[in-house]
Amino acid sequence: MRLCPLIFSQVLYEDSQMVTLTAPYIAGFLAFRETPFLLEALQRLERNQPRLLPQVVFVDGNGLFHYREFGLACHLGVLSGLPCVGVAKNLLQVQGVYKSEEHQSKIAALQKGGDSFPLAAASGKVLGKALRSSDKSSKPVYVSVGHKISVDTAVHLTHSCCRYRVPEPIRQADFRSREYLRTHFPAADT
């Protein structure tokens, strides 16, 4: 878990812990495998540094933009009571949203960082948005509501946290977890 304030984009708190995953990865069921460990990390933060409990949590995964409209960001948000935003690096092809020519042309139309377009189900319900997170990245991220936040606020906060393609809290967590593995388990393939 990494905490980064929006304005300063520096890590204020770091918590790395090796865990044993007992469930296999199954697409659409990531929350059942990972939420318990994320909740434990938030509980440790609340015990150790309660003043640093985040106002919003960014999750490397989906929220409403999910097969059952209830991804990892929704699970974590509901169980923690904190506002959560799901940010996925890859398009989850679900409910009529596909990597089609139309989708590719919408991506090409994103001119600058902050530009986005809705990801609407076949029913018309907006499940999230594709966001060009920075001027430097032409490949979007897929932002969706997890809990206690609107899709527009989720997109705004995600864009505000991006120096590069991925929001800084997620990017730092990815980087530092790989560094943790390299340091503590040098023989592991990271």
CSV table of C-alpha atoms in Angstrom, one decimal:
chain,number,residue,atom,x,y,z
A,1,MET,CA,0.0,0.0,0.0
A,2,ARG,CA,1.3,3.5,-0.9
A,3,LEU,CA,-0.2,6.9,0.1
A,4,CYS,CA,0.6,9.9,-2.1
A,5,PRO,CA,-1.0,13.3,-1.5
A,6,LEU,CA,-2.6,14.8,-4.7
A,7,ILE,CA,-0.6,18.0,-4.6
A,8,PHE,CA,2.9,16.8,-3.7
A,9,SER,CA,2.9,13.3,-5.2
A,10,GLN,CA,5.3,12.0,-2.6
A,11,VAL,CA,4.9,8.8,-0.7
A,12,LEU,CA,3.8,9.5,2.9
A,13,TYR,CA,3.4,5.9,4.1
A,14,GLU,CA,4.6,2.5,2.9
A,15,ASP,CA,3.5,-0.9,4.0
A,16,SER,CA,4.9,-4.0,2.3
A,17,GLN,CA,4.0,-7.5,3.5
A,18,MET,CA,4.5,-10.9,1.9
A,19,VAL,CA,1.2,-12.8,1.7
A,20,THR,CA,0.3,-16.3,0.6
A,21,LEU,CA,-2.5,-16.3,-2.0
A,22,THR,CA,-4.6,-19.4,-1.5
A,23,ALA,CA,-7.0,-18.8,-4.4
A,24,PRO,CA,-6.0,-19.0,-8.1
A,25,TYR,CA,-6.4,-16.0,-10.3
A,26,ILE,CA,-9.8,-16.2,-12.0
A,27,ALA,CA,-10.9,-13.3,-14.2
A,28,GLY,CA,-13.8,-11.5,-12.6
A,29,PHE,CA,-13.0,-12.8,-9.1
A,30,LEU,CA,-9.9,-10.8,-8.2
A,31,ALA,CA,-11.7,-9.3,-5.2
A,32,PHE,CA,-12.2,-12.6,-3.5
A,33,ARG,CA,-8.4,-13.2,-3.7
A,34,GLU,CA,-7.0,-9.8,-2.9
A,35,THR,CA,-9.5,-7.8,-0.8
A,36,PRO,CA,-8.7,-9.5,2.6
A,37,PHE,CA,-5.0,-8.4,2.3
A,38,LEU,CA,-5.9,-4.9,1.2
A,39,LEU,CA,-8.3,-4.6,4.1
A,40,GLU,CA,-5.6,-5.8,6.5
A,41,ALA,CA,-3.2,-3.2,5.1
A,42,LEU,CA,-5.8,-0.4,5.6
A,43,GLN,CA,-6.4,-1.6,9.2
A,44,ARG,CA,-2.6,-1.5,9.9
A,45,LEU,CA,-2.5,2.0,8.5
A,46,GLU,CA,-5.4,3.1,10.7
A,47,ARG,CA,-3.7,1.6,13.8
A,48,ASN,CA,-0.2,2.9,13.0
A,49,GLN,CA,-0.9,6.3,11.4
A,50,PRO,CA,-4.6,7.1,11.7
A,51,ARG,CA,-4.1,10.7,10.5
A,52,LEU,CA,-2.9,9.3,7.1
A,53,LEU,CA,-6.0,7.2,6.4
A,54,PRO,CA,-6.8,8.2,2.8
A,55,GLN,CA,-9.8,10.2,1.7
A,56,VAL,CA,-9.9,8.1,-1.5
A,57,VAL,CA,-8.3,4.7,-2.4
A,58,PHE,CA,-7.0,4.0,-5.9
A,59,VAL,CA,-7.3,0.3,-6.8
A,60,ASP,CA,-5.4,-1.4,-9.6
A,61,GLY,CA,-8.5,-3.1,-11.0
A,62,ASN,CA,-12.1,-2.4,-11.8
A,63,GLY,CA,-15.1,-1.1,-9.9
A,64,LEU,CA,-18.5,-1.0,-11.7
A,65,PHE,CA,-16.8,-1.7,-15.0
A,66,HIS,CA,-16.9,-5.4,-14.2
A,67,TYR,CA,-18.8,-8.6,-15.3
A,68,ARG,CA,-21.1,-8.2,-12.3
A,69,GLU,CA,-20.7,-4.5,-11.9
A,70,PHE,CA,-18.9,-5.1,-8.6
A,71,GLY,CA,-15.1,-5.4,-9.0
A,72,LEU,CA,-12.2,-5.2,-6.6
A,73,ALA,CA,-12.7,-1.4,-6.0
A,74,CYS,CA,-16.3,-2.0,-5.1
A,75,HIS,CA,-15.5,-4.8,-2.7
A,76,LEU,CA,-12.7,-2.9,-1.0
A,77,GLY,CA,-14.8,0.3,-0.7
A,78,VAL,CA,-17.9,-1.4,0.7
A,79,LEU,CA,-15.9,-3.4,3.3
A,80,SER,CA,-13.6,-0.4,4.3
A,81,GLY,CA,-16.2,2.3,4.1
A,82,LEU,CA,-13.7,4.4,2.1
A,83,PRO,CA,-14.3,6.0,-1.3
A,84,CYS,CA,-12.6,3.9,-3.9
A,85,VAL,CA,-11.7,4.3,-7.6
A,86,GLY,CA,-10.9,1.4,-9.9
A,87,VAL,CA,-8.2,2.1,-12.5
A,88,ALA,CA,-7.5,-0.7,-15.0
A,89,LYS,CA,-4.6,-0.7,-17.4
A,90,ASN,CA,-6.4,-3.0,-19.9
A,91,LEU,CA,-9.9,-3.0,-21.3
A,92,LEU,CA,-12.2,-5.5,-19.7
A,93,GLN,CA,-14.5,-6.5,-22.6
A,94,VAL,CA,-17.9,-6.7,-20.8
A,95,GLN,CA,-21.6,-5.8,-21.3
A,96,GLY,CA,-21.2,-4.6,-24.9
A,97,VAL,CA,-17.9,-2.8,-24.5
A,98,TYR,CA,-15.4,-4.3,-26.8
A,99,LYS,CA,-12.0,-3.5,-28.4
A,100,SER,CA,-13.7,-2.7,-31.7
A,101,GLU,CA,-12.9,-0.2,-34.4
A,102,GLU,CA,-15.3,2.2,-32.9
A,103,HIS,CA,-13.5,1.9,-29.5
A,104,GLN,CA,-10.1,2.4,-31.2
A,105,SER,CA,-11.3,5.5,-33.0
A,106,LYS,CA,-12.6,7.0,-29.7
A,107,ILE,CA,-9.1,6.3,-28.2
A,108,ALA,CA,-7.5,8.0,-31.2
A,109,ALA,CA,-9.8,11.1,-30.6
A,110,LEU,CA,-8.4,11.6,-27.1
A,111,GLN,CA,-6.1,14.6,-27.8
A,112,LYS,CA,-4.6,15.5,-24.5
A,113,GLY,CA,-4.3,14.4,-20.9
A,114,GLY,CA,-7.7,14.6,-19.1
A,115,ASP,CA,-9.7,13.7,-22.2
A,116,SER,CA,-12.1,10.8,-21.7
A,117,PHE,CA,-15.1,9.0,-23.1
A,118,PRO,CA,-17.8,6.9,-21.4
A,119,LEU,CA,-17.7,3.2,-21.4
A,120,ALA,CA,-21.4,2.4,-21.7
A,121,ALA,CA,-23.0,-1.0,-21.5
A,122,ALA,CA,-25.4,-2.2,-24.2
A,123,SER,CA,-28.2,-1.0,-21.9
A,124,GLY,CA,-26.7,2.6,-22.1
A,125,LYS,CA,-25.6,2.5,-18.4
A,126,VAL,CA,-22.2,4.2,-18.0
A,127,LEU,CA,-19.9,1.8,-16.2
A,128,GLY,CA,-16.8,3.9,-16.3
A,129,LYS,CA,-14.6,6.1,-18.6
A,130,ALA,CA,-11.6,5.6,-20.8
A,131,LEU,CA,-9.1,8.3,-19.8
A,132,ARG,CA,-6.0,9.7,-21.5
A,133,SER,CA,-4.2,10.2,-18.2
A,134,SER,CA,-1.3,12.4,-19.5
A,135,ASP,CA,-0.2,14.2,-22.6
A,136,LYS,CA,2.7,11.7,-22.9
A,137,SER,CA,0.5,8.6,-23.0
A,138,SER,CA,-1.7,7.8,-25.9
A,139,LYS,CA,-2.9,4.5,-24.3
A,140,PRO,CA,-5.8,5.1,-21.9
A,141,VAL,CA,-6.6,3.8,-18.5
A,142,TYR,CA,-10.1,2.6,-17.6
A,143,VAL,CA,-11.6,4.4,-14.6
A,144,SER,CA,-14.6,3.2,-12.8
A,145,VAL,CA,-16.5,3.9,-9.6
A,146,GLY,CA,-15.7,1.7,-6.7
A,147,HIS,CA,-17.6,3.2,-3.8
A,148,LYS,CA,-18.8,6.6,-2.5
A,149,ILE,CA,-17.6,8.6,-5.5
A,150,SER,CA,-19.0,9.7,-8.9
A,151,VAL,CA,-17.5,8.6,-12.2
A,152,ASP,CA,-16.6,12.3,-13.1
A,153,THR,CA,-14.9,12.8,-9.7
A,154,ALA,CA,-13.1,9.5,-10.1
A,155,VAL,CA,-11.8,10.6,-13.5
A,156,HIS,CA,-10.8,14.0,-12.3
A,157,LEU,CA,-8.9,12.6,-9.3
A,158,THR,CA,-7.2,9.9,-11.5
A,159,HIS,CA,-6.1,12.5,-14.0
A,160,SER,CA,-4.8,14.7,-11.1
A,161,CYS,CA,-2.6,11.9,-9.8
A,162,CYS,CA,-1.0,11.1,-13.1
A,163,ARG,CA,2.5,12.1,-14.1
A,164,TYR,CA,2.6,9.2,-16.5
A,165,ARG,CA,-0.1,6.8,-17.7
A,166,VAL,CA,-0.9,5.2,-14.3
A,167,PRO,CA,-1.9,7.2,-11.2
A,168,GLU,CA,1.0,7.8,-8.9
A,169,PRO,CA,-0.4,5.8,-5.9
A,170,ILE,CA,-0.8,2.7,-8.2
A,171,ARG,CA,2.5,3.3,-10.1
A,172,GLN,CA,4.4,3.7,-6.8
A,173,ALA,CA,2.8,0.5,-5.3
A,174,ASP,CA,3.7,-1.5,-8.4
A,175,PHE,CA,7.3,-0.1,-8.4
A,176,ARG,CA,7.9,-0.5,-4.7
A,177,SER,CA,6.4,-4.0,-4.5
A,178,ARG,CA,8.7,-5.2,-7.3
A,179,GLU,CA,11.6,-3.5,-5.4
A,180,TYR,CA,10.6,-5.3,-2.2
A,181,LEU,CA,10.7,-8.6,-4.0
A,182,ARG,CA,14.1,-7.9,-5.6
A,183,THR,CA,15.5,-7.0,-2.2
A,184,HIS,CA,14.0,-9.8,-0.1
A,185,PHE,CA,13.7,-12.5,-2.7
A,186,PRO,CA,16.5,-11.9,-5.3
A,187,ALA,CA,16.0,-15.3,-6.9
A,188,ALA,CA,12.3,-14.6,-7.7
A,189,ASP,CA,11.3,-13.6,-11.2
A,190,THR,CA,9.7,-10.2,-10.8
